[in-house]
Short mmCIF file of C-alpha atoms and ligand atoms in Angstrom, two decimals:
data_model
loop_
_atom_site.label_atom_id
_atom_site.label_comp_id
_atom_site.label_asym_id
_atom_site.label_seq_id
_atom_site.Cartn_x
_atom_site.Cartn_y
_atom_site.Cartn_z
CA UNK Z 264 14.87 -54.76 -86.15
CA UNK Z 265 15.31 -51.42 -84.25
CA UNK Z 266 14.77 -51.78 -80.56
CA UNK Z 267 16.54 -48.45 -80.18
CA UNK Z 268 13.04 -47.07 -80.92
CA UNK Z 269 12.38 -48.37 -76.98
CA UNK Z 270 14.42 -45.96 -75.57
CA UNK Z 271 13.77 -43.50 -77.41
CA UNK Z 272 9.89 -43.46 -76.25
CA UNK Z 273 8.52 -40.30 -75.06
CA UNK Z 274 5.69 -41.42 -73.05
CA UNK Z 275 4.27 -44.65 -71.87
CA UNK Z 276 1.71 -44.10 -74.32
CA UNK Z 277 4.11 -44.42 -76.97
CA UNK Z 278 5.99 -47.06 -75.49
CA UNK Z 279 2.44 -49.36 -75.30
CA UNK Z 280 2.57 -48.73 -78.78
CA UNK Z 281 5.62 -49.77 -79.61
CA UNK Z 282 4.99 -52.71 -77.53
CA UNK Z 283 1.71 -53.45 -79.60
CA UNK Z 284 3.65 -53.30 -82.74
CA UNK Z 285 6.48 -55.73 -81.56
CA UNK Z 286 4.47 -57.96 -79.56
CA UNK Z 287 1.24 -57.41 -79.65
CA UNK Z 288 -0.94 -60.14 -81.80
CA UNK Z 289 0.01 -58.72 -85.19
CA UNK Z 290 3.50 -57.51 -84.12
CA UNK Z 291 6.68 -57.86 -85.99
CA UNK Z 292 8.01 -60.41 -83.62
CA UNK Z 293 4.86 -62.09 -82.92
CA UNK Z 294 4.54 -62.46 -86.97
CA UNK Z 295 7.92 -63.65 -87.33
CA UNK Z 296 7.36 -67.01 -84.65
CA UNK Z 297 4.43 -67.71 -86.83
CA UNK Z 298 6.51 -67.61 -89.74
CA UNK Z 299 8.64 -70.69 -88.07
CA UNK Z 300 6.44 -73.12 -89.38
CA UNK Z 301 7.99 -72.62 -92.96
CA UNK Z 302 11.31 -72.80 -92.39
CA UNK Z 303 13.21 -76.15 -92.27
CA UNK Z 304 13.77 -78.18 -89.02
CA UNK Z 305 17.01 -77.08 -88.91
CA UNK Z 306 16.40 -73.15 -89.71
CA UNK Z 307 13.59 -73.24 -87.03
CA UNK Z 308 16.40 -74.35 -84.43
CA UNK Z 309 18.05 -71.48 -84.89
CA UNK Z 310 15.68 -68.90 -85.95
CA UNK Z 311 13.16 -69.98 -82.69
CA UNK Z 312 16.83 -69.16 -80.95
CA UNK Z 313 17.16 -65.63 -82.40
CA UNK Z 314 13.57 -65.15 -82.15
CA UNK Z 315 13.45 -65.74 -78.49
CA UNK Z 316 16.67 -63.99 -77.54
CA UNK Z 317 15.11 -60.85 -79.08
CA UNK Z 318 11.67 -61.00 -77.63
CA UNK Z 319 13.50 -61.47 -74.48
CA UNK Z 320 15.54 -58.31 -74.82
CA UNK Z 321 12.50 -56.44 -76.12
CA UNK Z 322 10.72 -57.14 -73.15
CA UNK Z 323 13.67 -56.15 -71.01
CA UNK Z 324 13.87 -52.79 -72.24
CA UNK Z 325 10.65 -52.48 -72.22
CA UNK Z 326 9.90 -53.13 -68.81
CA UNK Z 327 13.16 -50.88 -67.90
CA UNK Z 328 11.54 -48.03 -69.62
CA UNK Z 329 8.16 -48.36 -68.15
CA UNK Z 330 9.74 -47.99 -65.05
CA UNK Z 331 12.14 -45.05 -66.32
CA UNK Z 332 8.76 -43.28 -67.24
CA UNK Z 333 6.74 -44.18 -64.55
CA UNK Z 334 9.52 -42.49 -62.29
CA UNK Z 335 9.85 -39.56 -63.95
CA UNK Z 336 5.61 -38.79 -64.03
CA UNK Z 337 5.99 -39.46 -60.24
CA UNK Z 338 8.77 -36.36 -59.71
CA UNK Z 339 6.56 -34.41 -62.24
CA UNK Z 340 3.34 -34.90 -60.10
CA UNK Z 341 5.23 -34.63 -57.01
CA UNK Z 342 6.78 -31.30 -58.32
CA UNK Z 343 3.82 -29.94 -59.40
CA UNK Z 344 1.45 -30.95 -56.63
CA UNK Z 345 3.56 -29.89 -53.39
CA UNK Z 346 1.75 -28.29 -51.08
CA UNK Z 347 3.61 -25.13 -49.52
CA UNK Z 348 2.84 -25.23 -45.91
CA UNK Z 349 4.28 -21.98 -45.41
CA UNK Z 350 2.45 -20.21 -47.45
CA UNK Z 351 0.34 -17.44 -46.03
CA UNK Z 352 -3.35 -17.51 -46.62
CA UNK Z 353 -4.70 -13.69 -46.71
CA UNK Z 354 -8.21 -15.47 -46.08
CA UNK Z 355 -8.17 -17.85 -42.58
CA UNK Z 356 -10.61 -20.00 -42.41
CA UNK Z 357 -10.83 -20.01 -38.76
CA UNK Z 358 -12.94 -17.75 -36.36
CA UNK Z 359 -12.67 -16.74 -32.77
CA UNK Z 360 -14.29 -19.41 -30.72
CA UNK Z 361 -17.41 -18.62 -29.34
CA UNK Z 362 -16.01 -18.97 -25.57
CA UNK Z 363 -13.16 -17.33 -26.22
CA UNK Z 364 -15.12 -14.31 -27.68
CA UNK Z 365 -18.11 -14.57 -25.02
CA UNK Z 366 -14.89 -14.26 -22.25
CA UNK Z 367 -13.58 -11.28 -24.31
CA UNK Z 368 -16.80 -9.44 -23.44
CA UNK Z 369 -17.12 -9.99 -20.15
CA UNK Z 370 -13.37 -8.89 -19.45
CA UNK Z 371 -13.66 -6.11 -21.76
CA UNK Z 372 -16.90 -4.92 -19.13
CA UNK Z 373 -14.86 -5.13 -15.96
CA UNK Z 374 -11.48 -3.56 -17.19
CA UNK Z 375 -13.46 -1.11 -18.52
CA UNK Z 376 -14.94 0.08 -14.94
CA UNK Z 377 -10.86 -0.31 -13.40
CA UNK Z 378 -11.03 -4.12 -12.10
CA UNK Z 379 -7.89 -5.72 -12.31
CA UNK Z 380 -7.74 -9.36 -13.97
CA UNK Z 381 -6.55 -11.79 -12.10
CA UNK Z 382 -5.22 -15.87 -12.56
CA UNK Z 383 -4.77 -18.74 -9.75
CA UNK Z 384 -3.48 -22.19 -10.52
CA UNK Z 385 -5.68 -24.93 -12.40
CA UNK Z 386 -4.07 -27.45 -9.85
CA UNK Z 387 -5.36 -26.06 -6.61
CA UNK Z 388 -5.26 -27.38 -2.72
CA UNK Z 389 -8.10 -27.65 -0.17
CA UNK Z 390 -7.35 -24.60 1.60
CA UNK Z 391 -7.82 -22.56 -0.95
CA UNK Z 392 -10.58 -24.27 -3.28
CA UNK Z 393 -12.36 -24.90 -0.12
CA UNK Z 394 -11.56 -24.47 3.47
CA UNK Z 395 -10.66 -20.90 3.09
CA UNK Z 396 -14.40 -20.56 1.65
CA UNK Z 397 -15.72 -21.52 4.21
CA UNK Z 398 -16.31 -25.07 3.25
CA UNK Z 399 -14.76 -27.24 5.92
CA UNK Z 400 -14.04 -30.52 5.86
CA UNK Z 401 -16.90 -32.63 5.72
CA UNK Z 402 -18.92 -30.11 4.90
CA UNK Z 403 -22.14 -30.93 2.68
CA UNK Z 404 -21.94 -28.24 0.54
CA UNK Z 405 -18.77 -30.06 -1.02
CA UNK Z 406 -21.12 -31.84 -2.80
CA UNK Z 407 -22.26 -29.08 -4.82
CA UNK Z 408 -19.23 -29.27 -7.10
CA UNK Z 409 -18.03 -33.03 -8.03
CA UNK Z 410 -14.17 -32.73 -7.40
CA UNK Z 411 -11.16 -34.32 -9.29
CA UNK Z 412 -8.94 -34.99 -6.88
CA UNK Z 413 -5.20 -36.23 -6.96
CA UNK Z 414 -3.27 -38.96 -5.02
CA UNK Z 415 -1.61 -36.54 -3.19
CA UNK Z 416 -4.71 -34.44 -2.12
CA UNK Z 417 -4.43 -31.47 -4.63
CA UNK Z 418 -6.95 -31.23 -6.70
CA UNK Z 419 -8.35 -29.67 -10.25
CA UNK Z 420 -9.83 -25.96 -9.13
CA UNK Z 421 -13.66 -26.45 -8.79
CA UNK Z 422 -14.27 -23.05 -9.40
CA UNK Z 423 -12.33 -19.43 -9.55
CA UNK Z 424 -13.30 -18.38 -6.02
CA UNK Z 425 -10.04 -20.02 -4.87
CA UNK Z 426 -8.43 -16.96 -6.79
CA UNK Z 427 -10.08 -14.41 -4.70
CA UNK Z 428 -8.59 -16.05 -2.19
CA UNK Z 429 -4.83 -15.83 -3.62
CA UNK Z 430 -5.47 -12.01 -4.50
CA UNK Z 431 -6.39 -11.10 -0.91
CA UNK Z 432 -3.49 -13.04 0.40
CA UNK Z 433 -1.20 -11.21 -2.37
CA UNK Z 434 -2.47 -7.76 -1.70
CA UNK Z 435 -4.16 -5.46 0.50
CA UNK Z 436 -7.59 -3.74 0.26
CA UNK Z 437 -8.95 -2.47 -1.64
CA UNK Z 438 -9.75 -5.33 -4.19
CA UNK Z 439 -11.20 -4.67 -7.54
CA UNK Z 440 -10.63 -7.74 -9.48
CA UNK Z 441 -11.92 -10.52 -11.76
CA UNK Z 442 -10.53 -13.98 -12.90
CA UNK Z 443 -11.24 -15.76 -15.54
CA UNK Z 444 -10.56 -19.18 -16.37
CA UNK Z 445 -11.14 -22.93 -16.85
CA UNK Z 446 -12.56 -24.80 -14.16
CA UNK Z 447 -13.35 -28.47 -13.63
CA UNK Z 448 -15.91 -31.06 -11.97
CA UNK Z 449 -17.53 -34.51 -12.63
CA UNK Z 450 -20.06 -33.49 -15.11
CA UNK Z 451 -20.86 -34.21 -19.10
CA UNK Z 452 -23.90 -34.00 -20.54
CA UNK Z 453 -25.76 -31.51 -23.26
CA UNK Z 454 -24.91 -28.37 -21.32
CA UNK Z 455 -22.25 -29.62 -18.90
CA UNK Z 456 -18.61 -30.68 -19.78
CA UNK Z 457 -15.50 -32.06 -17.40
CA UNK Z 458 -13.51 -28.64 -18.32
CA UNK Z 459 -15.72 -25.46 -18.50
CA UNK Z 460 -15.01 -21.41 -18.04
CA UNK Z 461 -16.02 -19.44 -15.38
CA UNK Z 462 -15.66 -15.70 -14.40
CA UNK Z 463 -14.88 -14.66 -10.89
CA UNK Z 464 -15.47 -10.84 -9.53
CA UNK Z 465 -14.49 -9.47 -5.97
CA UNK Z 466 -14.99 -6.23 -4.72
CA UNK Z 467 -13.18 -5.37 -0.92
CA UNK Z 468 -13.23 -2.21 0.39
CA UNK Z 469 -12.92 -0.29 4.28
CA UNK Z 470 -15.89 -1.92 5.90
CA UNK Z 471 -19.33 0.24 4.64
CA UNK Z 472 -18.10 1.77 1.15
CA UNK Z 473 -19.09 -1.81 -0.25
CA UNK Z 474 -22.76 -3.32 0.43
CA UNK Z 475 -25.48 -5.32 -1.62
CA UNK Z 476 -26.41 -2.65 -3.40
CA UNK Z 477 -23.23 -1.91 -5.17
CA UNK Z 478 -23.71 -5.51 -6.40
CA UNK Z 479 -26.38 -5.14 -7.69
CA UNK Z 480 -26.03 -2.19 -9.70
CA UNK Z 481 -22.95 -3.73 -11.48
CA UNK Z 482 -24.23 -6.62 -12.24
CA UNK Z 483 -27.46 -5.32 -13.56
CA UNK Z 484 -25.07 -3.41 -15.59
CA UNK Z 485 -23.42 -6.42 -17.12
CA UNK Z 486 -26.37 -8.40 -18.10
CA UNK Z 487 -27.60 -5.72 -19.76
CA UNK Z 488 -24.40 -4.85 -21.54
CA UNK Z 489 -24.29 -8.79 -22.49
CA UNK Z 490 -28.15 -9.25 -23.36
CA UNK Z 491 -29.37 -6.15 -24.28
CA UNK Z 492 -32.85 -4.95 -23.03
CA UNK Z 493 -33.50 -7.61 -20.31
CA UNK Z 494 -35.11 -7.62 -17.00
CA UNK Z 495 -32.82 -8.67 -13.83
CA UNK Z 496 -33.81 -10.67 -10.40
CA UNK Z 497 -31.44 -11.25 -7.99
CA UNK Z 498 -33.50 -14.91 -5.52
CA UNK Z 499 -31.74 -15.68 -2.21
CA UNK Z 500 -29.70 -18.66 -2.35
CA UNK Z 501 -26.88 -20.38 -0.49
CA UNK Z 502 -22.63 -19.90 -0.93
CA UNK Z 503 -20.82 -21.28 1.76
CA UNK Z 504 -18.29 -18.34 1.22
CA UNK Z 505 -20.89 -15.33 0.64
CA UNK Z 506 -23.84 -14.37 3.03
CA UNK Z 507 -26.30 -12.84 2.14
CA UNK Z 508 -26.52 -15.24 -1.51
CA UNK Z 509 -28.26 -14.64 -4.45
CA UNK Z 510 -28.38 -16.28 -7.55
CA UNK Z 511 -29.33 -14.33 -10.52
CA UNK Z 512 -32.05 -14.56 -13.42
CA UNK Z 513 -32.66 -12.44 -16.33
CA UNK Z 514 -35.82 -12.26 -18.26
CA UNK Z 515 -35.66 -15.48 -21.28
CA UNK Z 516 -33.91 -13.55 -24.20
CA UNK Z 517 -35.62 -16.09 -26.69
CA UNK Z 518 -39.13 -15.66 -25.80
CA UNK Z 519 -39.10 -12.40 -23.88
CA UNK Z 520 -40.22 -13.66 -20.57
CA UNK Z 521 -43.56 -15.18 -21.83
CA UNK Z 522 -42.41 -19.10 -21.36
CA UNK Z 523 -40.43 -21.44 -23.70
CA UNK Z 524 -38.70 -24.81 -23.83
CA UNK Z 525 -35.09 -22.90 -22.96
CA UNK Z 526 -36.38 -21.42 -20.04
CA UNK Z 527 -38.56 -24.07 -19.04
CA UNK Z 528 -42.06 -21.89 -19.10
CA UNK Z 529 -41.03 -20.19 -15.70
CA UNK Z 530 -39.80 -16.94 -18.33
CA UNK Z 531 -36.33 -16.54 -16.67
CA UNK Z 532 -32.91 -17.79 -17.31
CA UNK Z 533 -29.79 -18.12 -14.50
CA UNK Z 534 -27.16 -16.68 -15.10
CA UNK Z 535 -25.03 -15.76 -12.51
CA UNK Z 536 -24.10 -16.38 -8.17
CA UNK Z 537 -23.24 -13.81 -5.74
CA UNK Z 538 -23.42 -12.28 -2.70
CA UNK Z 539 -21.88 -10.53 0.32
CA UNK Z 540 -18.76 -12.31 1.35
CA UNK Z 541 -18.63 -14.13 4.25
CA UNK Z 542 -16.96 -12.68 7.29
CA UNK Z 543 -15.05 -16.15 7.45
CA UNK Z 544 -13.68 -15.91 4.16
CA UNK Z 545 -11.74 -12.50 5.12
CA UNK Z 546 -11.23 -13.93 8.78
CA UNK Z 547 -9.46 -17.09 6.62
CA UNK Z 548 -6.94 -14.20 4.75
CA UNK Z 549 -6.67 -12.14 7.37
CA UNK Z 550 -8.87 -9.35 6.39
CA UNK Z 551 -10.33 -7.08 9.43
CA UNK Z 552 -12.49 -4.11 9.21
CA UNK Z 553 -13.56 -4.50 5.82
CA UNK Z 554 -17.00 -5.47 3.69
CA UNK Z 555 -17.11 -6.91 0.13
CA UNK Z 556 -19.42 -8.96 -2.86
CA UNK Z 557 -18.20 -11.67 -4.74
CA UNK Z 558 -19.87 -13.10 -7.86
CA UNK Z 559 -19.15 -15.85 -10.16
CA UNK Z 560 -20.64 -17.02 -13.59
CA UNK Z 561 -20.38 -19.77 -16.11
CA UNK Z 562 -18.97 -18.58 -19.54
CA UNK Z 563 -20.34 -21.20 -21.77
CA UNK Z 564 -24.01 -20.87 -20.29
CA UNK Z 565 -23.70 -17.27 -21.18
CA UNK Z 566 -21.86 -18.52 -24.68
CA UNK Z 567 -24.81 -20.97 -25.17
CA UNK Z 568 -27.12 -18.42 -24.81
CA UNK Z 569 -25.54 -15.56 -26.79
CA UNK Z 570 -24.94 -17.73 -29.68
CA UNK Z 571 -27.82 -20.15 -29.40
CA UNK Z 572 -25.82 -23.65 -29.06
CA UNK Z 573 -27.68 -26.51 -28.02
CA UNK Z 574 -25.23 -29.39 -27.18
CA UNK Z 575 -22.03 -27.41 -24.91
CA UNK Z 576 -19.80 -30.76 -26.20
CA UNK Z 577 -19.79 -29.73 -29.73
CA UNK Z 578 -17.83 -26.86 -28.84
CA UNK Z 579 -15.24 -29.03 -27.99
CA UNK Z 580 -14.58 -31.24 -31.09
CA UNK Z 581 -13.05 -28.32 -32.86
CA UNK Z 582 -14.43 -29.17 -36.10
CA UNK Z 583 -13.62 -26.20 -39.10
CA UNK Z 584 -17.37 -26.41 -40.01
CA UNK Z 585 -19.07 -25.81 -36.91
CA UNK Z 586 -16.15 -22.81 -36.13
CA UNK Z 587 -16.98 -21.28 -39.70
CA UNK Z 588 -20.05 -19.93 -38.56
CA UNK Z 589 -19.13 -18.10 -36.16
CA UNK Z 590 -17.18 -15.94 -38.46
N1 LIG L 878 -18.10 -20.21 -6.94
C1 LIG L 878 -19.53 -20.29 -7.20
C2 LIG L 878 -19.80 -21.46 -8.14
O1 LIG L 878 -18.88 -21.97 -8.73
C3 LIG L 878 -20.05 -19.02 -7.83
C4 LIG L 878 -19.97 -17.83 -6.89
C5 LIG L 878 -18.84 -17.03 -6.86
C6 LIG L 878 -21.02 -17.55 -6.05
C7 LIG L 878 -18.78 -15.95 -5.99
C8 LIG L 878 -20.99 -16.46 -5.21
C9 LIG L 878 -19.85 -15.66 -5.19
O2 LIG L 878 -20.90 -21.90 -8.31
#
């Protein structure tokens, strides 16, 4: 009997084969136990011997060179299947993300007209997230932005004023500057998360070449460069750090000022804060003999709106499907 034929099998379909026809119901070896029953006691002693010693080593090989083939389709597949991580992709599925372009805008505006962009720590300290905005200690107007603080006292930036504050200690007026950047307060629900992006502008200049009005012609400048045709209405508001205050509305860009679920029927959106700054904030930096306006906005409201997003937290489960669309 050849058993060499085992080893010589190409594939394990022609080893199962060869398998069948050894030892498979009607198989050589298979046959030849049945043919036991002829022989004489003494033949069948040894024959059965024989017999078993062979179906033994069949079996052995066998099983060797299942595995020997099994191995080998394994290095095949795994040959033939690597992935090349470095390979370049002329066609990335990813797309700028929606805050990240809506920021890219708004920076693009104010470099545009000469302000200078400007960045502050994320890990801040009273004096300049608060105290030097005129927000003393226990004041109530803390309350307006839920703080994370650390043991120590520091604390996560509640918004990018403290960065006007770090440019006028830096430099002297005049002041032309923005700051962008992520911010942070106890908040999370459909249009509020823990981390969020704001935009900070200050204008300082010799006391009179700045007033209200400047203000206002910028930033009615800026919606419209953001929103296209919209109508602009500055309401009086509070800042601790600005006085006079306004906070800012433009006319709803989904239903054109006529009342809608987004802008809750009144036919205006907010948009942005600002104001004069307070002659504390420059007495707090050192600042004499000169006038300014501050503003400050949210970047996601303004992403929200530009790109129509409902829930703020899906932006931040970076899933590839949700991105795609904003190819
Ligand atoms: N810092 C204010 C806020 O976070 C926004 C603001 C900035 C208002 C500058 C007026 C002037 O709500």
């Amino acid at each position: 009997m050849d058993l060499d034929q085992i080893k010589k099998a190409a594939s394990l379909e022609e080893l199962e084969k060869i398998r069948v026809s050894l030892l498979g119901k009607n198989g050589i070896i298979t046959k030849r136990f049945k043919e036991l029953k002829n022989l004489s006691n003494e033949e069948k002693k040894k024959v059965a011997k024989e017999l078993n010693e062979l179906k033994e080593k069949a079996l052995e090989l066998i099983s060797q060179k299942k595995y020997e083939l099994e191995e080998e389709l394994l290095n095949m597949k795994l040959k033939s299947e690597r992935i090349d991580v470095t390979l370049f992709n002329p066609k990335p599925t990813g797309a700028i993300h929606p805050i990240s372009d809506t920021m890219n805008k708004i920076i693009d505006f104010f470099t545009k007209l000469n302000f200078s962009v400007e960045t502050g720590p994320l890990v801040e300290d009273d004096f300049h997230n608060f105290e030097a905005l005129n927000l003393p200690k226990y004041h109530p107007a803390r309350d307006m932005q839920d703080t994370f603080y650390f043991k120590d006292g520091t604390l996560l930036r509640t918004h990018t004023s403290p960065v006007q504050i770090r440019t006028m200690l830096k430099q002297k007026p005049p002041i032309r500057m923005i700051s962008p950047g992520a911010v942070f307060r106890r908040d999370y629900d459909l249009t509020h998360t823990p981390m969020f992006h704001q935009v900070e502008g200050l204008v300082v200049d010799e006391k009179g070449k700045v007033s209200f009005a400047n203000l206002k012609f910028i930033l009615e400048s800026f919606l419209i460069h953001m929103f296209g045709d919209v109508k602009v209405r500055f309401r009086p508001s509070f800042f601790p750090f600005t006085e006079p205050s306004a906070e800012v509305d433009i006319s709803c860009i989904f239903c054109k000022g006529e009342g809608c679920r987004v802008c809750s029927h009144t036919g205006w959106l907010e948009v942005l804060g600002c104001g004069v700054v307070d002659p504390n904030v420059f007495k707090a930096v050192g600042y004499e003999n000169v006038s300014g306006y501050a503003f400050g906005l949210g970047v996601e409201r303004f992403a929200m709106l530009l790109n129509r997003i409902n829930d703020l937290r899906s932006m931040y489960e970076g899933d590839i499907r949700l991105m795609e669309q904003f190819k």
